[in-house]
């Protein structure tokens, strides 16, 4: 029987990966790398939960040890959630195992020993359909599958250890403000067309009215330093999947739109009717000044 091993350092995403494995008709094994994670995954729906305690080691430093585990479990496919650590770990696993590798894939399907999936290329302007015949490692982003549920069929302790050459010498949490952009269902974003730093308050008021988060394009964070670096959306920034993305003063370059390609609805406010976000990047758009229309939209939201 086909066996698929799933892992993510963000426990809430594991159940989505389990659903993919289940739709493939495979036996599903989920991996937990700490006692806390093992508890969090107790209802992820996998047939078997493999539990380990790597202590202070990082998941990516355990790549060689996890590769040995994959071989010993006779797994056919390894599926890892898309995070900074997940991408690092997956690439190393594919190298150690000498398996095919697909990064940040969508619409994956595994049938008759062939793994097919789509990948977005060139800032989202091209979709490439690829396949791996035989064993493979893929990384899958959030929201591709609904989360599975149900108690795991059983647990089994396994031995995983980190690379002894790598040591964690300290941890420091990066302070964040407001709603987490990655998990927000509604996001208001500002771009380089924002007249002044004070006008970002328009976006904050709108986000508060819809219980959402505030984000920006890369230039607002990197060049103007008006918002923190973790706020910007795009290829090299955050990739999000909100139900509503409202962009003000954003031109809609492909590098930015890549970060919201999976948003359910995109609304734009821009003074230029020929801006890319208006002509081909949004579901709805308003040609006008954010200083005029932002407060009007906020006032309407407050009535809901």
PDB file of N, CA and C in Angstrom, residues 243-247 264-270 277-287:
ATOM      1  N   UNK A 243      -9.956  36.186   2.453  1.00  0.00           N
ATOM      2  CA  UNK A 243     -11.221  36.195   1.729  1.00  0.00           C
ATOM      3  C   UNK A 243     -11.389  37.521   0.985  1.00  0.00           C
ATOM      4  N   UNK A 244     -10.859  38.616   1.575  1.00  0.00           N
ATOM      5  CA  UNK A 244     -10.941  39.933   0.953  1.00  0.00           C
ATOM      6  C   UNK A 244      -9.598  40.633   1.045  1.00  0.00           C
ATOM      7  N   UNK A 245      -9.101  41.122  -0.075  1.00  0.00           N
ATOM      8  CA  UNK A 245      -7.868  41.918  -0.114  1.00  0.00           C
ATOM      9  C   UNK A 245      -8.218  43.264  -0.739  1.00  0.00           C
ATOM     10  N   UNK A 246      -8.104  44.351   0.036  1.00  0.00           N
ATOM     11  CA  UNK A 246      -8.439  45.684  -0.433  1.00  0.00           C
ATOM     12  C   UNK A 246      -7.147  46.489  -0.562  1.00  0.00           C
ATOM     13  N   UNK A 247      -6.776  46.811  -1.796  1.00  0.00           N
ATOM     14  CA  UNK A 247      -5.494  47.474  -2.076  1.00  0.00           C
ATOM     15  C   UNK A 247      -5.720  48.934  -2.433  1.00  0.00           C
ATOM     16  N   UNK A 264      -9.589  35.387  -2.269  1.00  0.00           N
ATOM     17  CA  UNK A 264     -10.901  35.092  -2.859  1.00  0.00           C
ATOM     18  C   UNK A 264     -11.428  36.291  -3.655  1.00  0.00           C
ATOM     19  N   UNK A 265     -11.315  37.506  -3.082  1.00  0.00           N
ATOM     20  CA  UNK A 265     -11.799  38.715  -3.752  1.00  0.00           C
ATOM     21  C   UNK A 265     -10.772  39.828  -3.568  1.00  0.00           C
ATOM     22  N   UNK A 266     -10.438  40.517  -4.664  1.00  0.00           N
ATOM     23  CA  UNK A 266      -9.492  41.627  -4.620  1.00  0.00           C
ATOM     24  C   UNK A 266     -10.215  42.897  -5.064  1.00  0.00           C
ATOM     25  N   UNK A 267     -10.144  43.922  -4.221  1.00  0.00           N
ATOM     26  CA  UNK A 267     -10.746  45.225  -4.503  1.00  0.00           C
ATOM     27  C   UNK A 267      -9.636  46.264  -4.498  1.00  0.00           C
ATOM     28  N   UNK A 268      -9.634  47.157  -5.474  1.00  0.00           N
ATOM     29  CA  UNK A 268      -8.582  48.170  -5.575  1.00  0.00           C
ATOM     30  C   UNK A 268      -9.170  49.571  -5.573  1.00  0.00           C
ATOM     31  N   UNK A 269      -8.424  50.486  -4.955  1.00  0.00           N
ATOM     32  CA  UNK A 269      -8.704  51.916  -5.046  1.00  0.00           C
ATOM     33  C   UNK A 269      -7.449  52.557  -5.612  1.00  0.00           C
ATOM     34  N   UNK A 270      -7.550  53.173  -6.804  1.00  0.00           N
ATOM     35  CA  UNK A 270      -6.364  53.728  -7.454  1.00  0.00           C
ATOM     36  C   UNK A 270      -6.780  54.900  -8.336  1.00  0.00           C
ATOM     37  N   UNK A 277      -3.373  46.683 -11.490  1.00  0.00           N
ATOM     38  CA  UNK A 277      -4.293  46.096 -10.508  1.00  0.00           C
ATOM     39  C   UNK A 277      -5.745  46.350 -10.898  1.00  0.00           C
ATOM     40  N   UNK A 278      -5.986  47.419 -11.662  1.00  0.00           N
ATOM     41  CA  UNK A 278      -7.340  47.711 -12.130  1.00  0.00           C
ATOM     42  C   UNK A 278      -7.674  46.925 -13.400  1.00  0.00           C
ATOM     43  N   UNK A 279      -6.737  46.886 -14.313  1.00  0.00           N
ATOM     44  CA  UNK A 279      -7.022  46.278 -15.616  1.00  0.00           C
ATOM     45  C   UNK A 279      -7.049  44.761 -15.584  1.00  0.00           C
ATOM     46  N   UNK A 280      -6.238  44.138 -14.712  1.00  0.00           N
ATOM     47  CA  UNK A 280      -6.228  42.673 -14.707  1.00  0.00           C
ATOM     48  C   UNK A 280      -5.936  42.044 -13.359  1.00  0.00           C
ATOM     49  N   UNK A 281      -5.831  42.852 -12.291  1.00  0.00           N
ATOM     50  CA  UNK A 281      -5.460  42.271 -11.005  1.00  0.00           C
ATOM     51  C   UNK A 281      -6.565  42.229  -9.973  1.00  0.00           C
ATOM     52  N   UNK A 282      -7.710  42.860 -10.246  1.00  0.00           N
ATOM     53  CA  UNK A 282      -8.743  42.949  -9.215  1.00  0.00           C
ATOM     54  C   UNK A 282     -10.085  42.449  -9.733  1.00  0.00           C
ATOM     55  N   UNK A 283     -10.942  42.081  -8.783  1.00  0.00           N
ATOM     56  CA  UNK A 283     -12.319  41.704  -9.121  1.00  0.00           C
ATOM     57  C   UNK A 283     -13.194  42.948  -9.246  1.00  0.00           C
ATOM     58  N   UNK A 284     -12.909  43.944  -8.403  1.00  0.00           N
ATOM     59  CA  UNK A 284     -13.618  45.217  -8.430  1.00  0.00           C
ATOM     60  C   UNK A 284     -12.593  46.330  -8.203  1.00  0.00           C
ATOM     61  N   UNK A 285     -12.840  47.496  -8.796  1.00  0.00           N
ATOM     62  CA  UNK A 285     -11.937  48.613  -8.513  1.00  0.00           C
ATOM     63  C   UNK A 285     -12.677  49.937  -8.572  1.00  0.00           C
ATOM     64  N   UNK A 286     -12.141  50.886  -7.829  1.00  0.00           N
ATOM     65  CA  UNK A 286     -12.649  52.261  -7.793  1.00  0.00           C
ATOM     66  C   UNK A 286     -11.547  53.168  -8.314  1.00  0.00           C
ATOM     67  N   UNK A 287     -11.844  53.975  -9.313  1.00  0.00           N
ATOM     68  CA  UNK A 287     -10.872  54.951  -9.805  1.00  0.00           C
ATOM     69  C   UNK A 287     -11.061  56.220  -8.979  1.00  0.00           C
TER      70      UNK A 287
END
